[in-house]
Short mmCIF file of C-alpha atoms in Angstrom, two decimals:
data_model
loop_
_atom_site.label_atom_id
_atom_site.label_comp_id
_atom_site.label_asym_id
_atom_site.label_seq_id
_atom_site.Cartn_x
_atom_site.Cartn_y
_atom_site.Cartn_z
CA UNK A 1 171.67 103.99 100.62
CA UNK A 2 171.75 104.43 96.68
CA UNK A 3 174.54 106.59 95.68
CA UNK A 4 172.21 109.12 94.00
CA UNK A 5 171.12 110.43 97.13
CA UNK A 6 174.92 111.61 98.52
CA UNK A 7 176.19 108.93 100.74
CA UNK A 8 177.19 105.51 98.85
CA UNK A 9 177.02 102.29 100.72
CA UNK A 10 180.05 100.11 100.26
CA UNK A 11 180.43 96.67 101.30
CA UNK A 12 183.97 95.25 102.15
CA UNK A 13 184.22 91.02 102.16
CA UNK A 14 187.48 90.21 103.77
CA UNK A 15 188.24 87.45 106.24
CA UNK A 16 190.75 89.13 107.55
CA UNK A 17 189.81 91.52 110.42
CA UNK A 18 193.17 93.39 110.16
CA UNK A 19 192.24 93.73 106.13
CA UNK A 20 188.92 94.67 106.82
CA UNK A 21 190.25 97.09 109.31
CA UNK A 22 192.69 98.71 106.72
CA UNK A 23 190.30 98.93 104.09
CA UNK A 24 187.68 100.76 106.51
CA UNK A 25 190.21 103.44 107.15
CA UNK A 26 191.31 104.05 103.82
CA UNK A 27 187.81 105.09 102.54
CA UNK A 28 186.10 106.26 106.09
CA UNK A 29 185.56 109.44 105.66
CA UNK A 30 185.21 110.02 101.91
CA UNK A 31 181.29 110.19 101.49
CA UNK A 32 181.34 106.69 102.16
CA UNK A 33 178.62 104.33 104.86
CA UNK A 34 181.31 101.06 105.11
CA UNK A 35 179.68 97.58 106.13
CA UNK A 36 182.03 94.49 106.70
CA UNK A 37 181.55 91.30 105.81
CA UNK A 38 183.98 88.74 107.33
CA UNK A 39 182.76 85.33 104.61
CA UNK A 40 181.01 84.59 101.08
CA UNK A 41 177.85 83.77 102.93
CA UNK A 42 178.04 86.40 105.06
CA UNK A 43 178.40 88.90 102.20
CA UNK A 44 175.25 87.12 100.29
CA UNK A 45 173.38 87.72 103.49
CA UNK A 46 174.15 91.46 103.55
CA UNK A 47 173.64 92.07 100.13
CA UNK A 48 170.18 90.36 100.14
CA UNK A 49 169.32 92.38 103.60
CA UNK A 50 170.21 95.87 102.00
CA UNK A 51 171.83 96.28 98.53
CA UNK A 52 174.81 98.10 98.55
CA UNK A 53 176.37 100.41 95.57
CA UNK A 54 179.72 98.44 95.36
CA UNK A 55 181.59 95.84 96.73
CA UNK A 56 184.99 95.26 97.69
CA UNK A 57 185.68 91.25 97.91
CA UNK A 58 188.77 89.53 98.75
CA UNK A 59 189.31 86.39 96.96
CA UNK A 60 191.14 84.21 99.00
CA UNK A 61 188.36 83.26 101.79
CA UNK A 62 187.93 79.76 103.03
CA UNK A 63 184.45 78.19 102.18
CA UNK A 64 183.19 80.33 99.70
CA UNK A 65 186.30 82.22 97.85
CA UNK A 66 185.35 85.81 96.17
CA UNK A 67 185.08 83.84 92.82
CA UNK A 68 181.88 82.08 93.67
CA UNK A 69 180.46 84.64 95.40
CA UNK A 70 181.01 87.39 92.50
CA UNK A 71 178.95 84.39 90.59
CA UNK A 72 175.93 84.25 92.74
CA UNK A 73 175.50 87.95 92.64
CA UNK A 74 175.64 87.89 88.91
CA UNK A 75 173.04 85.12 89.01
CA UNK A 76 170.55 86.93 90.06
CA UNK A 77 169.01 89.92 88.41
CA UNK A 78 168.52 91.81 91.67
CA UNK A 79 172.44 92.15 92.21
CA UNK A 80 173.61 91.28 88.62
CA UNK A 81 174.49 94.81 88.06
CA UNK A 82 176.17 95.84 91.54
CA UNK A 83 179.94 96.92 90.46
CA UNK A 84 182.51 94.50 92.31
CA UNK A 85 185.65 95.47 92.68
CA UNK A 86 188.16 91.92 93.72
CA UNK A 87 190.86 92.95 96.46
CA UNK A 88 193.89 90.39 96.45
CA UNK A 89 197.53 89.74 97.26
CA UNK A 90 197.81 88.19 94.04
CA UNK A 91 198.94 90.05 91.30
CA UNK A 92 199.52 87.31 88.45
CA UNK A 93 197.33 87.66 84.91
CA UNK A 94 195.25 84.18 85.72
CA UNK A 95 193.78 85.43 88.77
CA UNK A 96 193.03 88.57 87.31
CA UNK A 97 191.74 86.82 84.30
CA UNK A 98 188.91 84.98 86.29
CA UNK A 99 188.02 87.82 88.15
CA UNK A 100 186.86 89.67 85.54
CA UNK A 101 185.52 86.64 84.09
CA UNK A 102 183.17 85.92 86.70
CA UNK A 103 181.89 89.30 86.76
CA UNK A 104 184.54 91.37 88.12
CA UNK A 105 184.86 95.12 87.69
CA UNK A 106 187.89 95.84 88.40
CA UNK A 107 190.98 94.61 90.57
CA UNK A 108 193.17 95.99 93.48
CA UNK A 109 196.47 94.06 94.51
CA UNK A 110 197.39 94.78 98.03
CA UNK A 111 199.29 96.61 99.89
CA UNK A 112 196.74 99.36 99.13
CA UNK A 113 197.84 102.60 97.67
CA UNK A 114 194.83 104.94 99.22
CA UNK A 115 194.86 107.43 95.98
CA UNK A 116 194.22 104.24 94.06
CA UNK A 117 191.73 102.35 95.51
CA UNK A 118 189.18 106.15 95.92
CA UNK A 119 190.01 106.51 92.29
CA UNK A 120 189.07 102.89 91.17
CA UNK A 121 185.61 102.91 93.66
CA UNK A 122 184.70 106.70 92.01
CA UNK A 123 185.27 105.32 88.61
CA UNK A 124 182.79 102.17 89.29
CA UNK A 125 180.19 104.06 90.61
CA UNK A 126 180.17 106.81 87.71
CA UNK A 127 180.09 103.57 85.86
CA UNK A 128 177.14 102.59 87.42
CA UNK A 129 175.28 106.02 87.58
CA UNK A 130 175.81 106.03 84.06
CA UNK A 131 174.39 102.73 83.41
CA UNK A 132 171.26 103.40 85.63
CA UNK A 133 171.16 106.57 83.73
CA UNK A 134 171.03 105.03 80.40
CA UNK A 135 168.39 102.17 81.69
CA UNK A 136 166.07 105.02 82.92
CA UNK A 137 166.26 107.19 79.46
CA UNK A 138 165.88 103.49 77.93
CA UNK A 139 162.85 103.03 79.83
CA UNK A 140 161.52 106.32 79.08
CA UNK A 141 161.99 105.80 75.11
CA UNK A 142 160.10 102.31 75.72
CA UNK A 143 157.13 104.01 77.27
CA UNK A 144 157.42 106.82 74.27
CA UNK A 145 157.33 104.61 71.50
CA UNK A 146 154.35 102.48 73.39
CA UNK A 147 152.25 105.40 73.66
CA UNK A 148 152.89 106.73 70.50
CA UNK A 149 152.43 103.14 68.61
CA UNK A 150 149.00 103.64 70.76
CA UNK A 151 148.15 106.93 69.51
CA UNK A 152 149.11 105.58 65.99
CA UNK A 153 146.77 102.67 66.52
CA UNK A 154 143.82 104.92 67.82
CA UNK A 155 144.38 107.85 64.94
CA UNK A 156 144.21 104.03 62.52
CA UNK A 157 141.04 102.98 64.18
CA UNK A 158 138.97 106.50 63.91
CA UNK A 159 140.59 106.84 60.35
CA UNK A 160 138.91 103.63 59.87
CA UNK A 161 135.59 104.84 61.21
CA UNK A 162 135.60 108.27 59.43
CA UNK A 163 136.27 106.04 56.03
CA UNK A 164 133.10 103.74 56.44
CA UNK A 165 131.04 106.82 58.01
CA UNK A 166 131.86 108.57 54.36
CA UNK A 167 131.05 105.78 52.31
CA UNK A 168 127.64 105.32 54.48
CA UNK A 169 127.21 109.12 53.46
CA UNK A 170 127.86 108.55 49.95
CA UNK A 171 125.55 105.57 49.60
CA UNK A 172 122.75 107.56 51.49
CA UNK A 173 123.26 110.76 49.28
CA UNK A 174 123.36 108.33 46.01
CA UNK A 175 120.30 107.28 47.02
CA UNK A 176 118.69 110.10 47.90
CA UNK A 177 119.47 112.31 45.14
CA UNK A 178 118.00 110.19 42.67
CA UNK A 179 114.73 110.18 44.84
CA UNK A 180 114.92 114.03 45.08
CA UNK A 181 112.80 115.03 41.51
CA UNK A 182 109.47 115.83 42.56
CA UNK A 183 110.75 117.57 45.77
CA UNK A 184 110.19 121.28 46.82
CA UNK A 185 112.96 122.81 48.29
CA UNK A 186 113.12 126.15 50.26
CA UNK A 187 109.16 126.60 49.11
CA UNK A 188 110.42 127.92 46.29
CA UNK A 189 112.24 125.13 43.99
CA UNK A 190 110.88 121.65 42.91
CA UNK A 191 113.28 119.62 41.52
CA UNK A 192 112.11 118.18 38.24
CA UNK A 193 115.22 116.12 37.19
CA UNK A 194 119.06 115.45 37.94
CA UNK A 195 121.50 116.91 35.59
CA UNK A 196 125.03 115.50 37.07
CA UNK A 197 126.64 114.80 39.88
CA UNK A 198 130.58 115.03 41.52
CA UNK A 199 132.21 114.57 44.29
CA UNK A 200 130.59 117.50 46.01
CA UNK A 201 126.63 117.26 45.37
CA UNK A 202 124.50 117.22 42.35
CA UNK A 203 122.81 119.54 40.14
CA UNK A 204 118.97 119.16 39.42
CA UNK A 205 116.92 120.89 36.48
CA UNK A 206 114.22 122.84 38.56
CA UNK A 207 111.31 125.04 38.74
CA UNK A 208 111.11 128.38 40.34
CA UNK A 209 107.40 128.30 41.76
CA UNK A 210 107.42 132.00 42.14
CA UNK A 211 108.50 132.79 38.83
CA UNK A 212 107.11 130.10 36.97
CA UNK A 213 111.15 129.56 35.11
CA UNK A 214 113.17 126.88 34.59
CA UNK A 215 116.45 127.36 36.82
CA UNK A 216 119.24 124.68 37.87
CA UNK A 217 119.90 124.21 41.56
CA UNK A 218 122.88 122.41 43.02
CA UNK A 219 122.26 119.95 46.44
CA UNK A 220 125.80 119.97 48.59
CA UNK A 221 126.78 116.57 49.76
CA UNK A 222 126.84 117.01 53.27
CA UNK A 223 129.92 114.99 54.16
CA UNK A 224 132.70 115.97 55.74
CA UNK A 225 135.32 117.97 54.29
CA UNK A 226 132.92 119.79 52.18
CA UNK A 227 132.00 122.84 53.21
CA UNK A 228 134.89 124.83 52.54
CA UNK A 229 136.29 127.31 50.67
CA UNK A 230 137.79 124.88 48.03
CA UNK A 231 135.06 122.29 48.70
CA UNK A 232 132.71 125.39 47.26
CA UNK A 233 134.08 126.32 44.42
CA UNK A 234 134.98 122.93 43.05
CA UNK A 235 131.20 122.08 43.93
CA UNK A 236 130.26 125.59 41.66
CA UNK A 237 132.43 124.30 39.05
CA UNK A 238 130.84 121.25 38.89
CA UNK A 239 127.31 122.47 39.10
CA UNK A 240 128.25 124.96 35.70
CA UNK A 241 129.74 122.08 34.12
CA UNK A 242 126.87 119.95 34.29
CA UNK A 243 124.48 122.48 33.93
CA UNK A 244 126.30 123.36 30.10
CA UNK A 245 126.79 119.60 29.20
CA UNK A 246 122.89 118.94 29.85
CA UNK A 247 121.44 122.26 28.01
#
């Protein structure tokens, strides 16, 4: 059971039934499902069969000491991260020293002091909630920046539409407003010639058909980003400009 959800599942390796007794009724009791393991390749097994939150190994075992099997369970990326916690009669720096070498998380020297073995398994497994903690916001963060370098990419790609749709409008409007002289607009004005043109439309030298007068009248480019406030004026501005510079 993963220790997010209350109970923690801790696995003692010990050949020793009376150690493996001792240990199971220091932490009984403390929030704490206990499975025994009395060998190296007995632990493996039980790891494989359910994963526990921490383990307890003794070193000394024959076969398979705690050593090699802290190494196999660092090997492989399914148990790499489980906290282990070496249990030994040996207090000297060497064997300490390859404990934590191998993979170790920490080290208890027996006889066992009960305060001190709760306190070393509680500070492994806030270790460990911390560490799946940070992988999950980790994760998260990965998934943000994908989605946003996809939204980026998108937002790149329409930009890139939006860019060849306004030069496709500008060509066509080129076009056409130097075909426009000759045409009646509104029933009412036929263009007779084009004075100028911007960024916004052009500006034609007309007839009024009712009136029989010489007016100007200014086309709007219909692209985008025109028709507004701004777009208007600067298109007025425009029109009067080359309205004064052609009369």
């Amino acid at each position: 059971m993963d220790a997010t959800h209350g109970r923690v599942d801790i696995l003692l390796v010990d050949d020793s039934p009376a150690n493996l007794r001792l240990l199971m009724d220091l932490i009984e009791g403390h929030n704490y499902d206990v499975r025994v393991a009395n060998s190296g390749e007995r632990a493996l097994a039980a790891v494989r069969s359910s994963r526990p939150d921490l383990i307890m190994l003794d070193i000394s075992m024959p076969e398979m000491d705690g050593y090699e099997v802290c190494r196999q369970l660092k090997a492989e990326a399914a148990t790499a991260d489980i906290p282990v916690i070496f249990v030994s009669a040996r207090d000297d720096g060497a064997d300490k020293s390859q404990a934590f070498a191998v993979g170790g998380s920490d080290y208890v020297t027996k006889p066992f002091q009960l305060a001190e073995v709760l306190a070393r398994i509680d500070h492994q497994l806030e270790i460990s909630r911390l560490q799946r903690e940070l992988a999950r916001q980790n994760a998260e963060l990965a998934r943000s920046v994908e989605a946003m370098a996809e939204q980026n990419a998108e937002l790149e790609r329409k930009n890139a539409e939006l860019e060849r749709s306004h030069r496709t409008a500008d060509a066509i409007f080129s076009a056409l407003s130097d075909a426009l002289p000759g045409t009646v607009i509104a029933d009412r004005y036929r263009l007779e010639g084009k004075l100028g043109s911007g960024q916004y439309g052009a500006v034609y030298r007309a007839t009024h058909l009712g009136m029989e007068r010489p007016v100007a009248v200014r086309v709007l480019h219909p692209s985008t980003g025109t028709i507004t406030p701004e777009g208007l004026a600067r298109f007025r501005a425009e029109g009067l400009a080359a309205y004064r510079i052609n009369h």
